[in-house]
Coordinates of C-alpha atoms in Angstrom, one line a residue:
X1 CA 15.7 17.1 -16.2
X2 CA 17.9 18.1 -13.3
X3 CA 20.6 15.5 -12.9
X4 CA 21.4 16.3 -9.3
X5 CA 21.7 13.3 -7.1
X6 CA 19.6 13.7 -4.0
X7 CA 19.7 12.8 -0.4
X8 CA 16.3 11.3 0.4
X9 CA 15.0 10.5 3.9
X10 CA 12.2 8.0 3.4
X11 CA 9.9 7.7 6.5
X12 CA 7.4 4.9 6.6
X13 CA 5.5 3.0 9.3
X14 CA 6.1 -0.3 7.5
X15 CA 8.7 -1.7 5.1
X16 CA 8.5 -5.0 3.2
X17 CA 11.1 -7.4 4.5
X18 CA 10.8 -5.9 8.0
X19 CA 7.1 -5.2 8.7
X20 CA 4.0 -5.3 6.6
X21 CA 0.2 -5.0 6.7
X22 CA -0.5 -3.8 3.2
X23 CA 0.8 -2.2 0.0
X24 CA 2.5 0.7 1.8
X25 CA 5.2 -1.8 2.8
X26 CA 5.8 -2.9 -0.8
X27 CA 6.3 0.6 -1.9
X28 CA 8.5 1.5 1.0
X29 CA 10.9 -1.3 -0.1
X30 CA 10.7 -1.1 -3.9
X31 CA 10.8 2.7 -4.4
X32 CA 13.9 3.3 -2.2
X33 CA 15.7 0.5 -4.0
X34 CA 14.9 2.0 -7.4
X35 CA 15.9 5.5 -6.2
X36 CA 19.2 4.1 -5.0
X37 CA 19.7 2.4 -8.3
X38 CA 19.3 5.8 -10.0
X39 CA 22.2 7.1 -7.9
X40 CA 20.4 8.8 -5.1
X41 CA 21.3 8.4 -1.4
X42 CA 18.4 7.0 0.5
X43 CA 17.9 6.4 4.2
X44 CA 14.8 4.7 5.5
X45 CA 13.3 5.3 9.0
X46 CA 10.7 3.0 10.4
X47 CA 9.6 1.8 13.9
X48 CA 11.4 -1.0 15.6
X49 CA 8.3 -3.1 16.3
X50 CA 8.4 -6.2 18.5
X51 CA 7.4 -8.3 15.4
X52 CA 10.0 -6.7 13.1
X53 CA 11.7 -9.3 11.0
X54 CA 15.5 -9.5 11.2
X55 CA 15.5 -7.8 14.7
X56 CA 18.4 -10.1 15.6
X57 CA 20.6 -8.4 13.0
X58 CA 20.1 -4.9 14.3
X59 CA 22.6 -2.9 16.2
X60 CA 22.2 0.2 18.2
X61 CA 23.7 3.4 16.7
X62 CA 22.1 6.1 18.8
X63 CA 20.6 6.7 22.3
X64 CA 18.4 9.8 22.1
X65 CA 15.8 11.8 24.0
X66 CA 12.7 13.5 22.7
X67 CA 12.2 16.7 24.7
X68 CA 8.5 17.5 25.5
X69 CA 7.9 20.3 27.9
X70 CA 8.4 21.1 31.5
X71 CA 5.3 19.2 32.5
X72 CA 6.5 15.9 31.1
X73 CA 9.8 14.0 31.3
X74 CA 11.8 13.6 28.2
X75 CA 11.1 10.4 26.2
X76 CA 14.2 8.2 25.7
X77 CA 14.5 6.1 22.6
X78 CA 17.3 4.3 20.8
X79 CA 17.9 3.9 17.1
X80 CA 18.7 0.5 15.7
X81 CA 20.4 0.1 12.3
X82 CA 19.5 -2.6 9.7
X83 CA 20.1 -2.9 6.0
X84 CA 17.8 -3.3 3.0
X85 CA 20.0 -4.5 0.2
X86 CA 22.6 -1.9 1.1
X87 CA 20.2 0.9 2.0
X88 CA 20.5 2.0 5.6
X89 CA 17.4 1.4 7.6
X90 CA 17.1 3.1 11.0
X91 CA 14.5 1.8 13.3
X92 CA 13.0 3.9 16.2
X93 CA 13.1 1.8 19.3
X94 CA 10.8 2.7 22.2
X95 CA 9.2 -0.2 24.1
X96 CA 6.2 1.8 25.3
X97 CA 5.2 2.6 21.8
X98 CA 6.4 -0.3 19.7
X99 CA 6.9 -3.4 21.9
X100 CA 3.4 -4.7 21.0
X101 CA 1.8 -7.7 19.3
X102 CA 0.6 -5.6 16.3
X103 CA 1.7 -2.7 14.2
X104 CA -1.4 -0.6 14.6
X105 CA -3.7 -2.7 16.7
X106 CA -4.8 -6.2 17.7
X107 CA -7.9 -8.4 16.9
X108 CA -9.2 -5.9 14.4
X109 CA -9.1 -3.0 17.0
X110 CA -6.7 -0.1 16.6
X111 CA -4.5 0.9 19.6
X112 CA -6.2 3.7 21.5
X113 CA -3.0 5.8 21.6
X114 CA -2.0 5.5 17.9
X115 CA -2.0 9.3 17.6
X116 CA 0.6 9.6 20.3
X117 CA 2.6 6.7 19.0
X118 CA 3.0 8.2 15.5
X119 CA 3.3 11.8 16.7
X120 CA 6.3 10.4 18.6
X121 CA 7.5 8.5 15.6
X122 CA 7.5 11.5 13.2
X123 CA 9.4 13.7 15.6
X124 CA 11.8 10.9 16.6
X125 CA 12.5 10.4 12.9
X126 CA 13.7 14.0 12.4
X127 CA 15.8 13.8 15.6
X128 CA 17.4 10.6 14.2
X129 CA 18.3 12.4 10.9
X130 CA 20.1 15.1 13.0
X131 CA 21.9 12.5 15.1
X132 CA 23.0 10.8 11.8
X133 CA 24.2 14.1 10.5
X134 CA 22.0 13.3 7.4
X135 CA 20.7 16.6 5.8
X136 CA 18.1 15.5 3.3
X137 CA 17.2 17.3 0.1
X138 CA 13.8 15.5 0.4
X139 CA 11.9 14.0 3.3
X140 CA 9.5 11.6 1.7
X141 CA 6.5 11.0 4.1
X142 CA 4.1 8.2 3.7
X143 CA 0.4 8.1 4.8
X144 CA -1.1 9.7 7.9
X145 CA 1.5 8.1 10.3
X146 CA 4.0 10.7 9.0
X147 CA 1.6 13.5 8.4
X148 CA 3.0 15.7 11.2
X149 CA 6.5 15.7 9.7
X150 CA 6.0 18.5 7.1
X151 CA 4.5 20.7 9.8
X152 CA 7.3 20.0 12.3
X153 CA 9.9 20.9 9.7
X154 CA 8.2 24.3 9.3
X155 CA 7.5 24.8 13.0
X156 CA 10.2 23.4 15.2
X157 CA 13.0 22.9 12.6
X158 CA 12.6 25.8 10.2
X159 CA 15.9 27.3 11.3
X160 CA 17.8 24.0 11.9
X161 CA 20.8 23.8 9.7
X162 CA 20.2 20.1 9.0
X163 CA 16.9 21.0 7.2
X164 CA 17.6 24.5 5.9
X165 CA 17.0 23.5 2.2
X166 CA 14.9 20.4 2.8
X167 CA 11.6 20.0 1.0
X168 CA 8.8 17.5 1.8
X169 CA 6.8 15.1 -0.3
X170 CA 3.8 13.3 1.2
X171 CA 2.4 10.2 -0.5
X172 CA -1.1 9.2 0.5
X173 CA -1.4 5.5 -0.2
X174 CA -5.0 5.3 1.0
X175 CA -6.7 8.5 1.9
X176 CA -9.5 6.7 3.7
X177 CA -7.1 6.3 6.6
X178 CA -6.5 9.8 7.9
X179 CA -5.3 9.5 11.5
X180 CA -7.9 11.5 13.4
X181 CA -7.3 11.8 17.2
X182 CA -8.1 14.0 20.1
X183 CA -5.7 16.9 21.0
X184 CA -4.7 15.1 24.2
X185 CA -2.7 12.6 22.2
X186 CA -0.4 15.4 21.0
X187 CA 0.8 16.6 24.4
X188 CA 4.3 15.4 23.8
X189 CA 4.7 18.0 21.0
X190 CA 3.9 21.4 22.4
X191 CA 3.9 23.0 18.9
X192 CA 0.9 20.9 18.0
X193 CA -1.0 20.6 21.3
X194 CA -0.9 24.4 21.9
X195 CA -1.4 25.4 18.2
X196 CA -4.2 27.9 17.6
X197 CA -4.3 27.3 13.8
X198 CA -7.4 25.3 12.8
X199 CA -5.5 23.9 9.8
X200 CA -3.6 21.9 12.5
X201 CA -6.1 21.5 15.3
X202 CA -9.7 21.4 14.1
X203 CA -11.9 23.2 16.6
X204 CA -8.7 23.3 18.7
X205 CA -9.8 19.9 20.0
X206 CA -8.7 17.2 17.5
X207 CA -6.2 16.6 14.7
X208 CA -6.3 14.9 11.3
X209 CA -2.8 13.8 10.6
X210 CA -3.3 13.3 6.8
X211 CA -4.9 16.8 6.4
X212 CA -2.0 18.4 8.2
X213 CA 0.4 16.6 5.9
X214 CA -1.6 17.6 2.8
X215 CA -1.6 21.3 3.9
X216 CA 2.1 21.6 4.9
X217 CA 3.9 19.2 2.5
X218 CA 5.7 20.9 -0.4
X219 CA 4.4 18.3 -2.9
X220 CA 1.7 15.7 -2.5
X221 CA 0.9 12.6 -4.5
X222 CA -1.1 9.4 -4.5
X223 CA -0.5 6.1 -6.0
X224 CA -2.4 6.2 -9.3
X225 CA -3.6 8.9 -11.7
X226 CA -7.2 7.8 -11.5
X227 CA -7.2 7.8 -7.7
X228 CA -5.8 11.3 -7.8
X229 CA -8.8 12.4 -9.9
X230 CA -11.1 10.7 -7.5
X231 CA -9.6 12.5 -4.5
X232 CA -10.7 15.8 -6.2
X233 CA -14.3 14.8 -6.0
X234 CA -16.7 14.8 -3.1
X235 CA -17.7 11.2 -3.7
X236 CA -14.3 9.7 -4.0
X237 CA -12.2 11.8 -1.5
X238 CA -13.2 10.4 1.9
X239 CA -14.1 13.9 2.9
X240 CA -10.7 15.4 1.8
X241 CA -11.6 16.9 -1.6
X242 CA -11.4 20.5 -0.5
X243 CA -7.9 20.1 0.8
X244 CA -6.6 18.3 -2.3
X245 CA -8.3 20.9 -4.5
X246 CA -6.5 23.7 -2.6
X247 CA -3.2 22.0 -3.4
X248 CA -4.1 20.9 -6.9
X249 CA -1.0 22.5 -8.5
X250 CA 1.2 20.5 -6.1
X251 CA -0.7 17.2 -6.4
X252 CA -0.5 14.3 -8.8
X253 CA -1.0 10.6 -9.1
X254 CA 2.0 8.3 -9.7
X255 CA 1.2 4.7 -10.5
X256 CA 2.9 2.1 -8.3
X257 CA 5.2 -0.4 -10.0
X258 CA 5.4 -4.2 -9.6
X259 CA 8.4 -5.7 -7.9
X260 CA 9.2 -8.4 -10.5
X261 CA 12.1 -9.6 -8.3
X262 CA 9.5 -11.0 -6.0
X263 CA 6.6 -11.5 -8.4
X264 CA 7.7 -13.2 -11.6
X265 CA 6.5 -16.7 -12.6
X266 CA 9.9 -17.2 -14.3
X267 CA 11.9 -16.9 -11.0
X268 CA 9.4 -17.1 -8.1
X269 CA 11.0 -19.3 -5.4
X270 CA 7.6 -19.8 -3.7
X271 CA 5.9 -21.6 -6.5
X272 CA 6.6 -25.2 -7.5
X273 CA 6.8 -24.7 -11.2
X274 CA 8.0 -21.8 -13.3
X275 CA 6.6 -20.5 -16.6
X276 CA 6.5 -17.6 -19.0
X277 CA 4.3 -16.1 -21.6
X278 CA 5.7 -18.4 -24.3
X279 CA 5.0 -21.6 -22.3
X280 CA 2.2 -21.8 -19.7
X281 CA 2.6 -25.5 -19.0
X282 CA 4.1 -24.6 -15.6
X283 CA 1.0 -22.6 -14.8
X284 CA -1.2 -25.7 -15.3
X285 CA 1.1 -27.6 -12.9
X286 CA 0.8 -24.7 -10.4
X287 CA -3.0 -25.0 -10.7
X288 CA -2.8 -28.7 -9.7
X289 CA -0.5 -27.8 -6.8
X290 CA -3.0 -25.1 -5.6
X291 CA -5.9 -27.5 -5.8
X292 CA -4.0 -30.1 -3.8
X293 CA -2.8 -27.5 -1.3
X294 CA -6.3 -26.2 -0.4
X295 CA -8.2 -29.5 -0.8
X296 CA -10.0 -29.0 -4.0
X297 CA -10.5 -31.6 -6.7
X298 CA -7.7 -31.7 -9.2
X299 CA -9.3 -31.0 -12.6
X300 CA -9.7 -28.3 -15.2
X301 CA -12.4 -26.4 -13.4
X302 CA -11.7 -22.7 -13.5
X303 CA -10.2 -21.3 -10.3
X304 CA -11.0 -17.9 -9.0
X305 CA -8.6 -16.6 -6.4
X306 CA -8.6 -13.7 -3.9
X307 CA -6.1 -12.6 -1.4
X308 CA -6.8 -9.4 0.6
X309 CA -7.7 -7.9 3.9
X310 CA -11.3 -8.7 4.8
X311 CA -12.8 -5.2 4.7
X312 CA -15.8 -3.5 3.1
X313 CA -13.3 -1.6 0.9
X314 CA -12.4 -4.9 -0.9
X315 CA -16.0 -5.4 -2.1
X316 CA -17.3 -8.0 0.3
X317 CA -20.6 -6.2 0.4
X318 CA -20.9 -7.1 -3.3
X319 CA -19.4 -10.6 -3.0
X320 CA -21.3 -12.1 -0.2
X321 CA -24.9 -11.5 -1.6
X322 CA -24.1 -13.3 -4.9
X323 CA -21.6 -15.9 -3.6
X324 CA -24.1 -18.8 -3.4
X325 CA -25.4 -18.1 -6.9
X326 CA -21.9 -18.1 -8.2
X327 CA -20.8 -21.2 -6.4
X328 CA -23.7 -23.2 -8.1
X329 CA -21.7 -22.9 -11.3
X330 CA -18.9 -25.3 -12.1
X331 CA -16.2 -23.2 -10.5
X332 CA -13.6 -23.3 -7.7
X333 CA -13.0 -20.4 -5.4
X334 CA -10.2 -19.8 -2.9
X335 CA -10.2 -16.7 -0.6
X336 CA -7.3 -16.0 1.7
X337 CA -7.4 -13.1 4.2
X338 CA -8.2 -11.9 7.7
X339 CA -10.0 -8.9 9.1
X340 CA -13.6 -8.0 9.8
X341 CA -15.2 -10.7 12.0
X342 CA -18.6 -10.3 10.3
X343 CA -17.0 -11.0 6.9
X344 CA -15.0 -13.8 8.3
X345 CA -18.2 -15.4 9.7
X346 CA -20.0 -15.2 6.4
X347 CA -17.1 -16.7 4.5
X348 CA -16.6 -19.5 7.1
X349 CA -20.3 -20.5 6.9
X350 CA -20.4 -20.5 3.1
X351 CA -17.1 -22.5 2.9
X352 CA -18.6 -25.1 5.2
X353 CA -21.7 -25.4 3.0
X354 CA -19.9 -25.4 -0.3
X355 CA -16.8 -27.4 0.8
X356 CA -16.4 -29.1 -2.6
X357 CA -15.7 -25.9 -4.5
X358 CA -15.0 -23.1 -2.0
X359 CA -12.1 -22.8 0.4
X360 CA -11.6 -19.9 2.8
X361 CA -8.3 -19.6 4.6
X362 CA -8.6 -17.2 7.6
X363 CA -5.1 -15.6 7.8
X364 CA -2.3 -14.7 5.6
X365 CA 0.4 -16.9 4.0
X366 CA 3.0 -15.4 1.7
X367 CA 3.7 -18.8 0.1
X368 CA 0.0 -19.5 -0.5
X369 CA -0.5 -16.0 -1.9
X370 CA 2.1 -16.7 -4.5
X371 CA 0.6 -20.0 -5.3
X372 CA -2.9 -18.5 -5.7
X373 CA -1.5 -15.9 -8.2
X374 CA 0.4 -18.6 -10.1
X375 CA -2.3 -21.3 -10.1
X376 CA -5.6 -19.4 -10.4
X377 CA -7.3 -18.6 -13.7
X378 CA -8.9 -15.4 -12.4
X379 CA -8.2 -13.0 -9.5
X380 CA -11.1 -11.2 -7.9
X381 CA -10.8 -7.5 -6.9
X382 CA -14.2 -5.9 -6.9
X383 CA -13.1 -3.0 -4.7
X384 CA -15.3 -0.2 -3.6
X385 CA -12.2 2.0 -3.9
X386 CA -8.6 1.0 -4.6
X387 CA -5.9 3.7 -4.6
X388 CA -3.6 1.6 -6.7
X389 CA -3.8 -2.1 -6.0
X390 CA -0.9 -4.4 -6.3
X391 CA -2.5 -7.8 -6.6
X392 CA -3.9 -7.0 -10.0
X393 CA -0.3 -6.3 -11.1
X394 CA 0.9 -9.6 -9.6
X395 CA -2.0 -11.4 -11.3
X396 CA -1.2 -9.9 -14.7
X397 CA 2.4 -11.1 -14.3
X398 CA 1.2 -14.7 -13.7
X399 CA -1.4 -14.7 -16.5
X400 CA -4.2 -14.8 -13.9
X401 CA -6.9 -12.5 -15.3
X402 CA -8.0 -9.8 -12.8
X403 CA -11.7 -9.2 -12.4
X404 CA -11.9 -5.6 -11.0
X405 CA -14.2 -2.7 -10.5
X406 CA -13.2 0.4 -12.5
X407 CA -11.8 2.5 -9.6
X408 CA -8.4 4.0 -8.7
X409 CA -5.4 2.2 -10.0
X410 CA -7.5 -0.8 -11.1
X411 CA -8.9 1.3 -13.9
X412 CA -5.4 2.5 -14.8
X413 CA -4.0 -1.0 -15.2
X414 CA -6.8 -3.4 -16.4
X415 CA -8.2 -3.4 -19.9
X416 CA -11.7 -5.0 -20.1
X417 CA -12.2 -7.8 -22.5
X418 CA -15.6 -6.7 -23.7
X419 CA -14.5 -3.1 -24.3
X420 CA -11.2 -3.8 -26.0
X421 CA -10.8 -7.6 -26.7
X422 CA -7.7 -7.0 -28.9
X423 CA -5.7 -5.4 -26.0
X424 CA -7.6 -6.9 -23.0
X425 CA -5.8 -8.3 -20.0
X426 CA -8.8 -8.8 -17.7
X427 CA -12.4 -7.9 -16.9
X428 CA -13.8 -4.7 -15.4
X429 CA -17.2 -3.6 -14.2
X430 CA -18.4 -0.1 -13.0
X431 CA -21.3 0.2 -10.6
X432 CA -20.9 -1.1 -7.0
X433 CA -23.7 -3.5 -7.6
X434 CA -23.7 -7.2 -6.6
X435 CA -25.6 -8.2 -9.8
X436 CA -23.0 -6.4 -11.9
X437 CA -20.3 -8.4 -10.2
X438 CA -22.2 -11.7 -10.8
X439 CA -22.6 -10.8 -14.5
X440 CA -18.9 -10.2 -15.0
X441 CA -18.0 -13.4 -13.1
X442 CA -20.2 -15.2 -15.6
X443 CA -18.7 -13.4 -18.5
X444 CA -15.3 -14.6 -17.4
X445 CA -16.6 -18.1 -16.9
X446 CA -18.0 -18.2 -20.4
X447 CA -14.7 -17.1 -22.0
X448 CA -13.0 -19.9 -20.1
X449 CA -15.5 -22.6 -21.1
X450 CA -16.5 -21.7 -24.6
X451 CA -13.3 -20.1 -26.0
X452 CA -10.2 -21.8 -24.5
X453 CA -7.9 -20.6 -27.3
X454 CA -9.0 -17.0 -26.8
X455 CA -8.6 -17.4 -23.0
X456 CA -5.0 -18.5 -23.6
X457 CA -4.4 -15.5 -25.8
X458 CA -5.6 -13.1 -23.2
X459 CA -3.6 -14.8 -20.5
X460 CA -0.5 -14.5 -22.6
X461 CA -1.3 -10.8 -23.3
X462 CA -1.8 -10.2 -19.6
X463 CA 1.7 -11.5 -18.9
X464 CA 3.1 -9.0 -21.3
X465 CA 1.6 -6.1 -19.4
X466 CA 4.5 -4.6 -17.4
X467 CA 4.5 -1.9 -14.7
X468 CA 8.1 -1.3 -13.8
X469 CA 9.2 0.5 -10.6
X470 CA 12.0 2.1 -12.6
X471 CA 9.3 4.0 -14.5
X472 CA 7.6 5.0 -11.3
X473 CA 10.8 6.1 -9.7
X474 CA 11.5 8.5 -12.6
X475 CA 8.2 10.2 -11.9
X476 CA 9.1 10.5 -8.2
X477 CA 12.5 12.0 -9.2
X478 CA 10.7 14.7 -11.2
X479 CA 8.4 15.3 -8.3
X480 CA 11.4 15.8 -5.9
X481 CA 13.1 18.2 -8.3
X482 CA 9.8 20.1 -8.7
X483 CA 9.6 20.4 -4.9
X484 CA 13.2 21.7 -4.7
X485 CA 12.7 24.3 -7.3
X486 CA 9.5 25.9 -5.9
X487 CA 9.7 29.0 -3.7
X488 CA 8.7 28.4 0.0
X489 CA 5.0 28.7 0.6
X490 CA 5.1 28.9 4.4
X491 CA 6.8 31.4 6.6

């Protein structure tokens, strides 16, 4: 392994501790920290959103302009500096693009100009690196929001001394979100808006940010080995299989880790009682606290928890048809999340009808999320697809057995009790079928009721399943070195 210490520019539309809508933010915090701990120099660039946490601690370090063309005035922006445990975080500040109530949209509707917003962000990030005099070995791009960066480095900046030896890595955290926009949203970047290459502008009329990133990045990865395999298939690729297959020799899956600094029942500051795999008495007390918090009867009834965005991806098309049948059992269910109004309406109605044993909290609370992980007996993740998933990792850490569908990273991390009881840490089903989900919920319920000692053993075993970011970071380091050692593919 090459021992060279690298300069890494990590560009992400959200970073845990500053902004977050999903798992991308968790990765954008944990991975840079681990890379720093390995001796690499990391700088993070992200937007300076109105809702950014710790805005009051930021200070301006640059006042810059993005040059467009003669038909449009230059776009001014400033760069605000923050810190993530000693890592420099540079936030792109432009009120027109980022002084808004949401990161990507409001009331479940995306902002109409998201293409322009993140085209601006990608180009501004590279201009910021130049202003910082930071010449990265690797520019690590994340999701479609940064998909133009590899192309811009090969188009506008290919002779720029700051990037003369720079290579790019693109991580697709969820390839269902591709950033498809009309050409008119790219007018601020002439190299894109006037491009006659259909790999960049499809039909010379619209752009797919993720596709451009996959084509032009030096190396590509996604967030679990199994999801990488799925992206090579027509069924599992969200229409992108041809592009991933074309880059198969530069493409791999690297499993996300779990940030045990934030998600450990031994040290979690957001739960009322601590516990470990040798003594789960604190977990029982957390269960009582959860029941009291959400208004459920305090007893030994098994609790099934769920925290997620309310989208079809998370399996609500399977959950809602069987929910009444399941709630007729002696169970308690707590679901926390927000999103699709139709799903919200169904859950609200069912919670009103089954108020004794089903609680639905419309919204998100970090404190309640931690309490659900600590106090539940089972955690529900029947996803239609799941690139990696983080909640099943959190659940394992707290001895809360995940119930998952065998897709993406869920298949890489959960061992089904019926298939391998000796090594099991949860339950898994395969077909996206509501009755299969109901059957596995009943299987889990039977284990809890009829075999409490076995249930305790599997909970303990789950807590000893570890997925460390230090291991994931080593894989990324190898990917970076692989990118640096390849010969350039693009002239």
